[in-house]
Amino acid sequence: MSSKEEIERMVNQWLRFVEELMRNEGLPIVPDEKTGDPIWVDVRDMRFKYLIPVKRIKKFFDGLREGKVYATKCPVKGIYYFPPQADCPACMDENVEWVEIKGEGELITFTKIFIKPFSFMHYPDYIVAIARMDEGFNILCWLSTDNPEEVKPGMRVKLVVKRREPEGFFSYYLEPSTPS
Amino acid sequence: MGHAAIVGIGHSRFGRAPDKQLHELAWQAIRQALQDAGVTQRDIQFLVVGNAGGWSSELLPAVVVGEYAGLTPVGSMRVEAACASGSAALRAAATAVESGKADIALAVGVEKMTESTTMQIVEMIGRAGSFFWEFEHFGLTFPGYYAMYATAYMHEYRAKEEDLAAVAVKNHYYASLNPYAHFQKQITIEDVMKSRYVAWPLKLYDCSPQTDGAAAVVVASEEMAKKLTDTPIWIRAQGVATGTANLSKRDNFLSLEPAVLAAEQAYKQVGIERSQSYKYFDVAEVHDCFTIAEIIAYEDLGFVERGQGYALAREGETYKGGRIPVNLDGGLKAKGHPIAATGVSMAVELTKQLRQQNPESRQADIKKGLAVAHNIGGTGHYAYVTIFSLNKDVRFT
Ligand SMILES: [Zn+2]
């Protein structure tokens, strides 16, 4: 598997080739890599960077900075919401309470991602897991462990807050519980 | 409500299509479907185009397809239900006909995936779920979501990776008999086992490929269908349900709950007993985007008891001549999975099966005149279960 930098280098090299070809031949048409069929290479670029409002769940992110993971809970029906949400559709209200997750749970399932999205290629192969927390709701996030071969459904796990490197933003992770 | 029947079918070859644009691909299927039905563009009163899109350049696929196919100014819409967009298109077209708003409608499913690179597709399709809480932070991939079902299933029932591989072997076998399929070669269990991991425990050969393709069906009212054909294929019943966006909001990873609910709805309309469901159908199409998905589909449709789906695959009971033949066209796994074309392709295949138009090697024995399609969008996000029938009024008590 090529690294992110290698792929970027290959893509840029290819784009330069197309630009040159367009200049020389007058058209951005290249042969398909497998069949040789003529392919027009889009001249326009579109970059997406989504701007996502988090005002109503800001407490969650404030919590991460303090090393805490919060869920919301409906005070009327006792329903936990994770990921946290500011609205309770069950009672048509927005009076949810913020509660810190105790952080102990049981692993339900997991996978290890080998073929990663381009925007994740700079991380080592990672385990994504789903755990049922003792409060009764599930959390999906990365599971970090020094012993990946010991990861099994049913094992006890705990929730921790760490910075995601190399970017440095706070995120939450599952880890195997240390036997007490 | 009136009845709706499929009276014309069309299907492009599935695979990489570097020689065709989205609308050119759609036209391949539309032309065949119109000719098969013996109608022209002027007879079509409503057009529904299923297209998930994103990887292809056209933002408004329904109008682009409509213009190219000579269907303008027929009323139209584009529908999205991820990988079940084709079944959603069929539902919209059938509902238009059943309600009397149209006498003849056209449902098209088309996807032009290879307008983007594999890298771009992986980047985009991982967002199919709950973008912020699954992809943005944790980089899930499409195989990754289903891999978590595979892990849970294998752990619970002690199924092995070889058991999943049996599904790939079967579907490649039938694809090798289907000239419209993406893959034309048979494979062995060993081929699957030595392919590299994509998202553990799923390997490359457990996954459906990135495919371009289109399929189309002409849907007609009872009165119109009887004028157009001697063998209308009735859209006898359909069940629809939706799962949570975020996988972590689900109770278990052994079953796709919306698929169970959709099947229950459809079975109820026909009086089919769930625990015996396989006895009612001559043939089935199920959503095998990954091998594990086909195994779970057997159980969700009631073809076999919980925890026994992998044994059904391992024992070859879903080949022609077995308990119930499944995916005799190669399935998504080997026929290919051009996202929104898949649901319509299932309808085309089951129409051909019920009309007995397939070569003998992959033609099911048609004795009951009933067939079922199970089409899932995303990872258990959308579920459509459709029952096709030779008999308009079939009902069991
Ligand atoms: Zn409430």
Coordinates of C-alpha atoms and ligand atoms in Angstrom, one line a residue:
Chain A
M1 CA 0.0 0.0 0.0
S2 CA 1.4 3.4 -1.0
S3 CA 1.7 6.2 1.5
K4 CA -0.4 9.3 1.4
E5 CA 2.6 11.3 0.2
E6 CA 3.3 8.9 -2.6
I7 CA -0.3 8.9 -3.8
E8 CA -0.3 12.7 -3.7
R9 CA 2.9 12.8 -5.7
M10 CA 1.5 10.4 -8.3
V11 CA -1.8 12.3 -8.6
N12 CA 0.1 15.6 -9.1
Q13 CA 2.4 14.1 -11.6
W14 CA -0.6 12.8 -13.6
L15 CA -2.4 16.1 -13.4
R16 CA 0.8 17.8 -14.8
F17 CA 0.8 15.2 -17.6
V18 CA -2.8 16.0 -18.5
E19 CA -2.1 19.8 -18.4
E20 CA 0.8 19.3 -20.8
L21 CA -1.2 17.1 -23.1
M22 CA -4.1 19.7 -23.1
R23 CA -1.5 22.4 -24.1
N24 CA 0.0 20.3 -26.8
E25 CA -3.0 18.4 -28.3
G26 CA -5.6 21.1 -27.5
L27 CA -7.8 18.7 -25.6
P28 CA -7.7 17.1 -22.1
I29 CA -8.4 13.6 -23.4
V30 CA -6.4 10.6 -22.2
P31 CA -6.7 6.9 -22.8
D32 CA -8.4 4.8 -20.2
E33 CA -5.8 2.9 -18.2
K34 CA -7.4 -0.5 -19.0
T35 CA -9.2 -0.2 -22.3
G36 CA -7.6 2.8 -24.0
D37 CA -11.1 4.4 -24.4
P38 CA -10.8 8.2 -24.7
I39 CA -11.6 9.9 -21.4
W40 CA -12.1 13.6 -20.9
V41 CA -10.4 14.7 -17.7
D42 CA -12.5 17.3 -15.9
V43 CA -10.8 20.7 -16.1
R44 CA -12.6 22.0 -13.0
D45 CA -11.6 21.2 -9.5
M46 CA -14.0 21.1 -6.6
R47 CA -12.8 21.1 -3.0
F48 CA -15.2 20.4 -0.2
K49 CA -14.7 21.6 3.4
Y50 CA -17.9 21.2 5.4
L51 CA -18.7 23.8 8.1
I52 CA -20.7 21.9 10.7
P53 CA -22.5 23.8 13.5
V54 CA -21.9 22.3 17.0
K55 CA -23.4 25.1 19.1
R56 CA -26.1 22.9 20.7
I57 CA -23.7 20.1 21.6
K58 CA -20.7 22.3 22.5
K59 CA -20.7 20.9 26.1
F60 CA -19.5 17.6 24.6
F61 CA -16.5 19.2 23.1
D62 CA -15.8 21.3 26.2
G63 CA -15.9 18.0 28.1
L64 CA -13.4 16.3 25.9
R65 CA -10.9 19.1 26.7
E66 CA -11.4 18.3 30.4
G67 CA -10.9 14.6 29.7
K68 CA -14.6 13.8 30.1
V69 CA -17.1 12.2 27.7
Y70 CA -20.6 13.4 28.0
A71 CA -23.9 11.9 26.8
T72 CA -27.3 13.6 27.1
K73 CA -30.2 12.2 29.0
C74 CA -33.9 12.8 28.9
P75 CA -34.9 13.7 32.5
V76 CA -38.5 12.6 31.9
K77 CA -38.1 9.3 30.1
G78 CA -34.5 8.5 31.2
I79 CA -33.4 7.9 27.6
Y80 CA -29.6 8.3 27.0
Y81 CA -28.5 9.9 23.8
F82 CA -25.1 9.1 22.5
P83 CA -23.8 10.7 20.3
P84 CA -25.3 13.5 22.4
Q85 CA -28.2 15.5 21.0
A86 CA -29.9 18.6 22.3
D87 CA -33.5 17.5 21.3
C88 CA -35.5 14.7 22.8
P89 CA -37.9 13.5 20.1
A90 CA -39.6 11.1 22.6
C91 CA -41.1 14.0 24.6
M92 CA -40.8 16.7 21.9
D93 CA -38.7 18.8 24.3
E94 CA -35.1 20.1 24.5
N95 CA -34.7 19.8 28.2
V96 CA -32.0 17.1 28.1
E97 CA -29.4 16.9 30.8
W98 CA -25.7 16.5 30.2
V99 CA -24.3 13.5 32.0
E100 CA -20.7 12.2 32.2
I101 CA -20.3 8.7 30.9
K102 CA -19.0 6.4 33.6
G103 CA -16.7 4.9 31.0
E104 CA -17.0 1.1 31.5
G105 CA -18.5 -1.3 29.1
E106 CA -18.3 -4.5 27.0
L107 CA -17.1 -4.8 23.4
I108 CA -19.8 -5.9 21.0
T109 CA -18.0 -5.9 17.7
F110 CA -15.0 -4.5 15.9
T111 CA -13.1 -4.4 12.6
K112 CA -9.6 -3.4 11.6
I113 CA -9.5 -1.1 8.6
F114 CA -6.7 -2.0 6.1
I115 CA -7.9 -0.2 3.0
K116 CA -8.3 3.3 4.4
P117 CA -9.9 6.5 3.0
F118 CA -7.3 8.8 1.6
S119 CA -7.9 11.3 4.4
F120 CA -7.0 8.6 6.9
M121 CA -4.0 7.1 5.2
H122 CA -1.5 8.9 7.5
Y123 CA -2.7 6.8 10.5
P124 CA -1.5 3.3 11.1
D125 CA -4.2 0.6 10.4
Y126 CA -6.9 1.2 13.0
I127 CA -9.5 -0.8 14.9
V128 CA -13.0 0.6 14.9
A129 CA -15.1 -0.9 17.7
I130 CA -18.6 -0.7 19.2
A131 CA -19.0 -1.2 22.9
R132 CA -22.1 -1.3 25.1
M133 CA -21.5 1.0 28.0
D134 CA -22.8 0.0 31.5
E135 CA -25.4 2.7 31.2
G136 CA -27.0 0.7 28.4
F137 CA -26.1 2.7 25.2
N138 CA -23.4 2.0 22.6
I139 CA -20.4 3.9 21.6
L140 CA -18.5 3.6 18.3
C141 CA -14.9 4.8 18.1
W142 CA -11.3 3.6 17.7
L143 CA -10.0 0.9 20.1
S144 CA -6.4 1.4 21.0
T145 CA -4.4 -1.5 22.3
D146 CA -0.9 -2.9 22.4
N147 CA -2.3 -6.4 22.0
P148 CA -4.7 -6.4 19.0
E149 CA -4.8 -10.2 18.8
E150 CA -6.5 -10.3 22.2
V151 CA -9.4 -8.1 21.1
K152 CA -12.7 -10.1 21.2
P153 CA -16.4 -9.4 21.5
G154 CA -17.4 -9.7 25.1
M155 CA -14.2 -8.3 26.6
R156 CA -14.4 -5.4 29.1
V157 CA -13.4 -2.0 27.8
K158 CA -13.1 1.5 29.1
L159 CA -13.5 4.9 27.5
V160 CA -10.6 7.3 27.5
V161 CA -10.0 10.8 26.1
K162 CA -6.8 11.4 24.1
R163 CA -5.5 13.8 21.5
R164 CA -5.6 12.4 18.0
E165 CA -2.2 12.8 16.5
P166 CA -0.7 14.2 14.4
E167 CA -3.6 16.8 14.2
G168 CA -3.9 17.2 18.0
F169 CA -7.7 17.4 18.4
F170 CA -9.3 15.7 21.4
S171 CA -11.2 12.4 20.7
Y172 CA -12.4 9.5 22.7
Y173 CA -11.1 5.9 22.5
L174 CA -11.9 2.5 23.8
E175 CA -9.2 0.5 25.5
P176 CA -9.1 -2.9 27.1
S177 CA -9.9 -2.6 30.8
T178 CA -7.0 -3.4 33.0
P179 CA -8.1 -6.3 35.3
S180 CA -8.7 -5.0 38.8
Chain B
M1 CA -55.5 0.7 -5.3
G2 CA -54.9 -0.9 -8.7
H3 CA -52.2 -3.4 -9.6
A4 CA -48.9 -2.7 -11.3
A5 CA -46.9 -5.1 -13.5
I6 CA -43.5 -5.1 -15.1
V7 CA -44.1 -5.3 -18.9
G8 CA -40.7 -4.4 -20.2
I9 CA -37.1 -4.9 -19.0
G10 CA -33.7 -3.5 -20.0
H11 CA -30.2 -4.0 -18.7
S12 CA -26.8 -2.7 -19.7
R13 CA -23.7 -4.9 -19.3
F14 CA -22.4 -4.4 -15.8
G15 CA -18.7 -3.6 -15.3
R16 CA -16.3 -0.8 -16.0
A17 CA -17.7 1.3 -18.8
P18 CA -15.0 3.8 -19.8
D19 CA -16.8 4.1 -23.1
K20 CA -20.1 5.5 -21.8
Q21 CA -21.4 8.4 -19.9
L22 CA -24.2 8.1 -17.3
H23 CA -27.0 9.0 -19.7
E24 CA -25.5 6.8 -22.5
L25 CA -25.5 3.9 -20.0
A26 CA -29.0 4.6 -18.9
W27 CA -30.2 4.7 -22.5
Q28 CA -28.9 1.2 -23.1
A29 CA -31.3 -0.1 -20.5
I30 CA -34.2 2.3 -21.4
R31 CA -34.1 1.4 -25.1
Q32 CA -34.3 -2.3 -24.4
A33 CA -37.1 -1.8 -21.8
L34 CA -39.2 0.3 -24.2
Q35 CA -38.7 -2.2 -27.0
D36 CA -39.4 -5.2 -24.8
A37 CA -42.6 -3.6 -23.6
G38 CA -43.6 -2.6 -27.2
V39 CA -44.1 1.1 -26.2
T40 CA -42.4 4.4 -27.1
Q41 CA -41.4 7.4 -25.1
R42 CA -44.8 9.0 -25.8
D43 CA -46.5 6.2 -23.8
I44 CA -44.4 6.9 -20.6
Q45 CA -46.3 9.1 -18.2
F46 CA -43.9 9.2 -15.3
L47 CA -40.1 8.7 -15.1
V48 CA -38.2 7.8 -11.9
V49 CA -34.4 7.7 -12.0
G50 CA -32.6 6.1 -9.1
N51 CA -29.0 7.4 -8.8
A52 CA -26.9 7.7 -5.7
G53 CA -24.4 9.8 -7.4
G54 CA -21.6 11.9 -6.0
W55 CA -18.9 10.0 -7.8
S56 CA -20.3 11.0 -11.2
S57 CA -20.4 14.5 -12.6
E58 CA -24.1 15.1 -13.2
L59 CA -26.0 16.7 -10.3
L60 CA -29.5 16.3 -11.8
P61 CA -29.4 12.8 -13.3
A62 CA -33.1 12.4 -13.9
V63 CA -33.3 15.4 -16.3
V64 CA -30.0 14.5 -18.0
V65 CA -31.3 10.9 -18.6
G66 CA -34.7 12.1 -19.6
E67 CA -33.3 14.5 -22.2
Y68 CA -30.9 12.0 -23.7
A69 CA -33.6 9.3 -23.9
G70 CA -36.1 11.5 -25.6
L71 CA -38.5 11.5 -22.6
T72 CA -38.7 15.3 -22.0
P73 CA -41.2 16.7 -20.9
V74 CA -42.5 13.6 -19.0
G75 CA -42.7 14.3 -15.3
S76 CA -39.7 13.0 -13.4
M77 CA -37.8 12.7 -10.2
R78 CA -34.5 11.4 -9.0
V79 CA -34.7 9.1 -5.9
E80 CA -32.0 8.1 -3.4
A81 CA -32.0 5.2 -1.0
A82 CA -28.3 4.5 -1.3
C83 CA -27.8 1.0 -2.6
A84 CA -31.6 0.5 -2.5
S85 CA -32.2 3.5 -4.8
G86 CA -33.3 1.1 -7.6
S87 CA -36.0 -0.5 -5.4
A88 CA -37.1 3.0 -4.3
A89 CA -37.4 4.0 -8.0
L90 CA -39.5 0.9 -8.6
R91 CA -41.7 1.8 -5.6
A92 CA -42.3 5.3 -6.8
A93 CA -43.1 4.1 -10.3
A94 CA -45.4 1.3 -9.1
T95 CA -47.1 3.6 -6.7
A96 CA -47.8 6.1 -9.5
V97 CA -49.4 3.3 -11.5
E98 CA -51.3 1.7 -8.6
S99 CA -52.7 5.0 -7.5
G100 CA -54.0 5.7 -11.1
K101 CA -51.8 8.8 -11.5
A102 CA -50.0 7.1 -14.4
D103 CA -51.0 4.2 -16.7
I104 CA -47.4 3.5 -17.7
A105 CA -44.3 4.6 -15.7
L106 CA -40.6 4.0 -16.3
A107 CA -38.2 3.1 -13.4
V108 CA -34.5 3.4 -14.2
G109 CA -31.5 2.7 -11.9
V110 CA -28.1 4.0 -13.1
E111 CA -24.7 4.5 -11.6
K112 CA -21.5 5.6 -13.2
M113 CA -19.0 4.9 -10.4
T114 CA -15.8 4.8 -12.4
E115 CA -16.0 8.5 -13.3
S116 CA -14.2 8.8 -10.0
T117 CA -11.0 7.0 -8.9
T118 CA -11.1 4.2 -6.3
M119 CA -9.5 6.6 -3.9
Q120 CA -12.4 9.1 -4.3
I121 CA -15.0 6.4 -4.0
V122 CA -13.5 5.0 -0.8
E123 CA -13.4 8.5 0.6
M124 CA -17.0 9.2 -0.3
I125 CA -18.7 5.9 0.5
G126 CA -17.3 5.7 4.0
R127 CA -19.6 8.7 4.7
A128 CA -22.7 6.5 4.1
G129 CA -24.0 6.4 7.6
S130 CA -23.7 9.1 10.2
F131 CA -21.0 11.3 8.7
F132 CA -19.8 13.2 11.7
W133 CA -19.8 10.5 14.3
E134 CA -18.6 7.6 12.1
F135 CA -16.5 8.9 9.2
E136 CA -15.1 12.3 10.3
H137 CA -13.6 11.0 13.5
F138 CA -13.2 7.3 12.9
G139 CA -12.6 6.8 9.1
L140 CA -15.1 4.0 8.6
T141 CA -15.2 2.4 5.2
F142 CA -18.1 0.7 3.5
P143 CA -16.5 -2.8 4.0
G144 CA -15.7 -1.7 7.6
Y145 CA -19.4 -1.3 8.5
Y146 CA -20.3 -4.8 7.3
A147 CA -17.1 -6.2 8.8
M148 CA -18.5 -5.3 12.2
Y149 CA -21.5 -7.5 11.4
A150 CA -19.2 -10.2 10.2
T151 CA -17.2 -10.1 13.4
A152 CA -20.3 -10.3 15.6
Y153 CA -21.9 -13.0 13.5
M154 CA -18.7 -15.2 13.3
H155 CA -18.2 -14.8 17.1
E156 CA -21.8 -15.6 18.0
Y157 CA -22.3 -18.6 15.7
R158 CA -18.7 -19.8 15.3
A159 CA -18.8 -19.3 11.5
K160 CA -15.5 -19.2 9.7
E161 CA -14.1 -17.0 7.0
E162 CA -14.3 -20.1 4.7
D163 CA -18.1 -20.1 5.3
L164 CA -18.4 -16.5 4.0
A165 CA -16.2 -17.5 1.1
A166 CA -18.7 -20.1 -0.1
V167 CA -21.1 -17.2 -1.0
A168 CA -18.4 -15.6 -3.2
V169 CA -17.7 -18.9 -4.9
K170 CA -21.4 -19.5 -5.7
N171 CA -22.0 -16.0 -7.0
H172 CA -18.9 -16.0 -9.2
Y173 CA -20.1 -19.3 -10.6
Y174 CA -23.4 -17.8 -11.7
A175 CA -21.8 -14.6 -12.9
S176 CA -19.6 -16.8 -15.2
L177 CA -22.9 -17.9 -16.8
N178 CA -24.2 -14.3 -17.1
P179 CA -22.8 -12.3 -20.0
Y180 CA -24.1 -9.1 -18.3
A181 CA -22.0 -9.7 -15.2
H182 CA -18.9 -7.7 -14.2
F183 CA -16.9 -10.8 -13.3
Q184 CA -16.8 -13.7 -15.8
K185 CA -14.5 -16.1 -14.0
Q186 CA -15.2 -18.8 -11.4
I187 CA -13.2 -18.7 -8.2
T188 CA -12.4 -21.1 -5.4
I189 CA -12.5 -20.9 -1.6
E190 CA -8.7 -20.7 -1.7
D191 CA -8.8 -17.6 -4.1
V192 CA -11.0 -15.9 -1.5
M193 CA -8.9 -16.9 1.5
K194 CA -5.7 -15.7 0.0
S195 CA -7.1 -12.3 -1.1
R196 CA -5.9 -9.5 1.2
Y197 CA -7.9 -8.0 4.1
V198 CA -9.9 -4.9 3.3
A199 CA -11.5 -4.6 6.7
W200 CA -10.9 -7.6 8.9
P201 CA -12.5 -10.2 8.7
L202 CA -13.6 -9.2 5.2
K203 CA -11.2 -9.7 2.3
L204 CA -11.1 -8.3 -1.2
Y205 CA -13.0 -11.3 -2.6
D206 CA -15.8 -10.9 0.1
C207 CA -16.6 -7.5 -1.5
S208 CA -18.6 -6.4 -4.5
P209 CA -16.6 -4.4 -7.0
Q210 CA -17.0 -0.8 -8.2
T211 CA -19.2 -1.1 -11.2
D212 CA -20.9 1.0 -13.9
G213 CA -24.4 -0.1 -15.0
A214 CA -28.0 0.6 -15.7
A215 CA -31.3 -1.2 -15.6
A216 CA -34.8 -0.2 -16.5
V217 CA -38.3 -1.5 -16.2
V218 CA -41.6 -0.4 -17.7
V219 CA -44.4 -0.6 -15.2
A220 CA -48.0 -0.7 -16.3
S221 CA -51.5 -0.7 -14.9
E222 CA -53.6 -3.9 -15.1
E223 CA -55.6 -2.6 -18.1
M224 CA -52.5 -1.5 -20.0
A225 CA -50.4 -4.6 -19.0
K226 CA -53.0 -6.9 -20.4
K227 CA -52.9 -5.1 -23.8
L228 CA -49.1 -5.1 -23.9
T229 CA -48.1 -8.7 -22.8
D230 CA -49.3 -12.2 -22.1
T231 CA -46.9 -12.5 -19.2
P232 CA -47.0 -9.4 -17.0
I233 CA -44.9 -9.8 -13.9
W234 CA -46.9 -8.4 -11.0
I235 CA -45.3 -6.3 -8.3
R236 CA -47.4 -8.2 -5.8
A237 CA -46.1 -6.8 -2.5
Q238 CA -43.4 -4.6 -1.2
G239 CA -42.2 -3.9 2.4
V240 CA -40.0 -1.0 3.3
A241 CA -38.3 0.0 6.6
T242 CA -35.4 2.1 7.7
G243 CA -32.5 1.5 10.1
T244 CA -30.6 4.0 12.3
A245 CA -28.0 6.2 10.5
N246 CA -25.4 5.5 13.2
L247 CA -24.5 1.8 13.6
S248 CA -23.9 2.2 17.3
K249 CA -27.6 3.0 17.8
R250 CA -28.5 -0.7 16.9
D251 CA -29.1 -3.4 19.4
N252 CA -27.3 -6.3 17.7
F253 CA -25.1 -7.0 14.7
L254 CA -26.5 -10.4 13.8
S255 CA -29.4 -9.2 11.7
L256 CA -30.5 -6.1 9.8
E257 CA -33.7 -5.2 11.6
P258 CA -35.2 -3.1 8.8
A259 CA -34.8 -6.1 6.5
V260 CA -36.8 -8.3 8.9
L261 CA -39.5 -5.6 9.1
A262 CA -39.7 -5.1 5.4
A263 CA -40.0 -8.9 4.8
E264 CA -42.7 -9.1 7.4
Q265 CA -44.7 -6.4 5.7
A266 CA -44.3 -8.0 2.3
Y267 CA -45.0 -11.5 3.5
K268 CA -48.2 -10.4 5.3
Q269 CA -49.6 -8.9 2.1
V270 CA -49.4 -12.3 0.4
G271 CA -50.0 -14.5 3.5
I272 CA -46.5 -16.0 3.5
E273 CA -45.5 -17.7 6.7
R274 CA -42.0 -16.4 7.6
S275 CA -40.6 -19.6 9.1
Q276 CA -41.5 -21.4 5.9
S277 CA -40.9 -18.6 3.5
Y278 CA -38.5 -20.5 1.2
K279 CA -41.2 -22.9 0.3
Y280 CA -43.3 -20.1 -1.4
F281 CA -40.6 -18.9 -3.8
D282 CA -39.0 -20.3 -6.9
V283 CA -36.0 -18.0 -6.7
A284 CA -34.6 -15.1 -4.7
E285 CA -32.3 -12.1 -5.2
V286 CA -30.6 -10.9 -2.1
H287 CA -28.3 -7.9 -1.3
D288 CA -24.9 -9.5 -1.2
C289 CA -22.7 -6.3 -1.3
F290 CA -20.5 -8.4 1.0
T291 CA -20.6 -12.2 1.5
I292 CA -21.7 -11.8 5.2
A293 CA -24.7 -9.7 3.9
E294 CA -26.0 -12.7 1.9
I295 CA -25.8 -15.0 4.9
I296 CA -27.6 -12.6 7.1
A297 CA -30.2 -12.0 4.4
Y298 CA -31.0 -15.8 4.4
E299 CA -31.9 -15.5 8.1
D300 CA -33.6 -12.1 7.8
L301 CA -35.9 -13.4 5.1
G302 CA -36.7 -16.6 7.1
F303 CA -35.1 -19.0 4.6
V304 CA -33.4 -20.6 7.5
E305 CA -33.2 -20.3 11.3
R306 CA -31.0 -17.8 13.1
G307 CA -27.4 -18.8 13.1
Q308 CA -27.9 -21.3 10.3
G309 CA -27.4 -19.0 7.3
Y310 CA -23.7 -19.9 6.9
A311 CA -24.5 -23.6 6.9
L312 CA -27.0 -23.0 4.1
A313 CA -24.2 -21.4 2.1
R314 CA -21.6 -24.0 3.0
E315 CA -24.0 -26.9 2.0
G316 CA -24.8 -25.4 -1.4
E317 CA -28.5 -25.1 -0.6
T318 CA -28.8 -21.7 -2.4
Y319 CA -27.6 -23.1 -5.7
K320 CA -30.2 -24.0 -8.4
G321 CA -31.9 -27.2 -7.2
G322 CA -31.2 -26.4 -3.5
R323 CA -33.6 -25.3 -0.8
I324 CA -33.9 -21.9 -2.5
P325 CA -31.8 -20.7 -5.4
V326 CA -30.3 -17.2 -4.6
N327 CA -28.6 -14.8 -6.9
L328 CA -28.6 -16.9 -10.0
D329 CA -27.3 -13.8 -11.9
G330 CA -24.1 -13.6 -9.8
G331 CA -25.5 -11.2 -7.2
L332 CA -23.9 -7.9 -6.3
K333 CA -20.8 -9.7 -5.4
A334 CA -20.0 -10.9 -9.0
K335 CA -22.6 -9.4 -11.3
G336 CA -21.4 -6.1 -9.9
H337 CA -23.1 -3.4 -7.8
P338 CA -23.7 -0.2 -9.6
I339 CA -25.3 1.3 -6.5
A340 CA -28.7 2.6 -7.8
A341 CA -28.9 0.1 -10.7
T342 CA -28.9 -2.9 -8.4
G343 CA -32.6 -2.8 -7.2
V344 CA -33.8 -2.4 -10.8
S345 CA -31.4 -5.1 -11.9
M346 CA -33.0 -7.4 -9.3
A347 CA -36.4 -6.7 -10.8
V348 CA -35.1 -7.4 -14.3
E349 CA -33.5 -10.6 -13.3
L350 CA -36.6 -11.9 -11.4
T351 CA -38.8 -10.9 -14.3
K352 CA -36.6 -13.0 -16.6
Q353 CA -36.6 -15.9 -14.1
L354 CA -40.5 -15.8 -13.9
R355 CA -40.7 -15.5 -17.7
Q356 CA -38.2 -18.4 -17.9
Q357 CA -36.0 -16.5 -20.3
N358 CA -32.6 -17.4 -18.8
P359 CA -30.3 -20.0 -20.2
E360 CA -31.0 -23.4 -18.5
S361 CA -27.8 -23.3 -16.5
R362 CA -29.0 -20.4 -14.4
Q363 CA -32.8 -20.7 -14.9
A364 CA -34.7 -21.6 -11.7
D365 CA -37.5 -24.1 -12.0
I366 CA -40.6 -22.0 -12.0
K367 CA -43.4 -23.9 -10.2
K368 CA -44.9 -21.5 -7.8
G369 CA -44.6 -18.3 -9.9
L370 CA -43.3 -16.3 -7.0
A371 CA -39.9 -14.6 -6.5
V372 CA -38.5 -12.2 -3.9
A373 CA -36.0 -9.4 -4.0
H374 CA -34.2 -8.1 -0.9
N375 CA -32.4 -4.8 -1.5
I376 CA -30.5 -3.0 1.3
G377 CA -29.4 0.6 1.1
G378 CA -26.2 1.5 3.0
T379 CA -25.4 -0.8 5.9
G380 CA -29.0 -1.7 6.9
H381 CA -30.0 1.9 6.4
Y382 CA -32.8 1.3 3.9
A383 CA -34.5 -2.0 3.4
Y384 CA -36.9 -2.9 0.5
V385 CA -38.3 -6.4 0.1
T386 CA -40.4 -6.9 -3.1
I387 CA -42.4 -9.9 -4.1
F388 CA -42.9 -10.5 -7.8
S389 CA -45.6 -12.8 -9.1
L390 CA -47.0 -14.5 -12.2
N391 CA -50.4 -14.4 -10.6
K392 CA -51.9 -11.0 -9.8
D393 CA -54.1 -12.1 -7.0
V394 CA -52.0 -14.8 -5.4
R395 CA -52.7 -15.0 -1.6
F396 CA -52.1 -17.7 0.9
T397 CA -54.2 -18.1 4.0
Ligands
ZN1 ZN -37.4 13.5 26.7

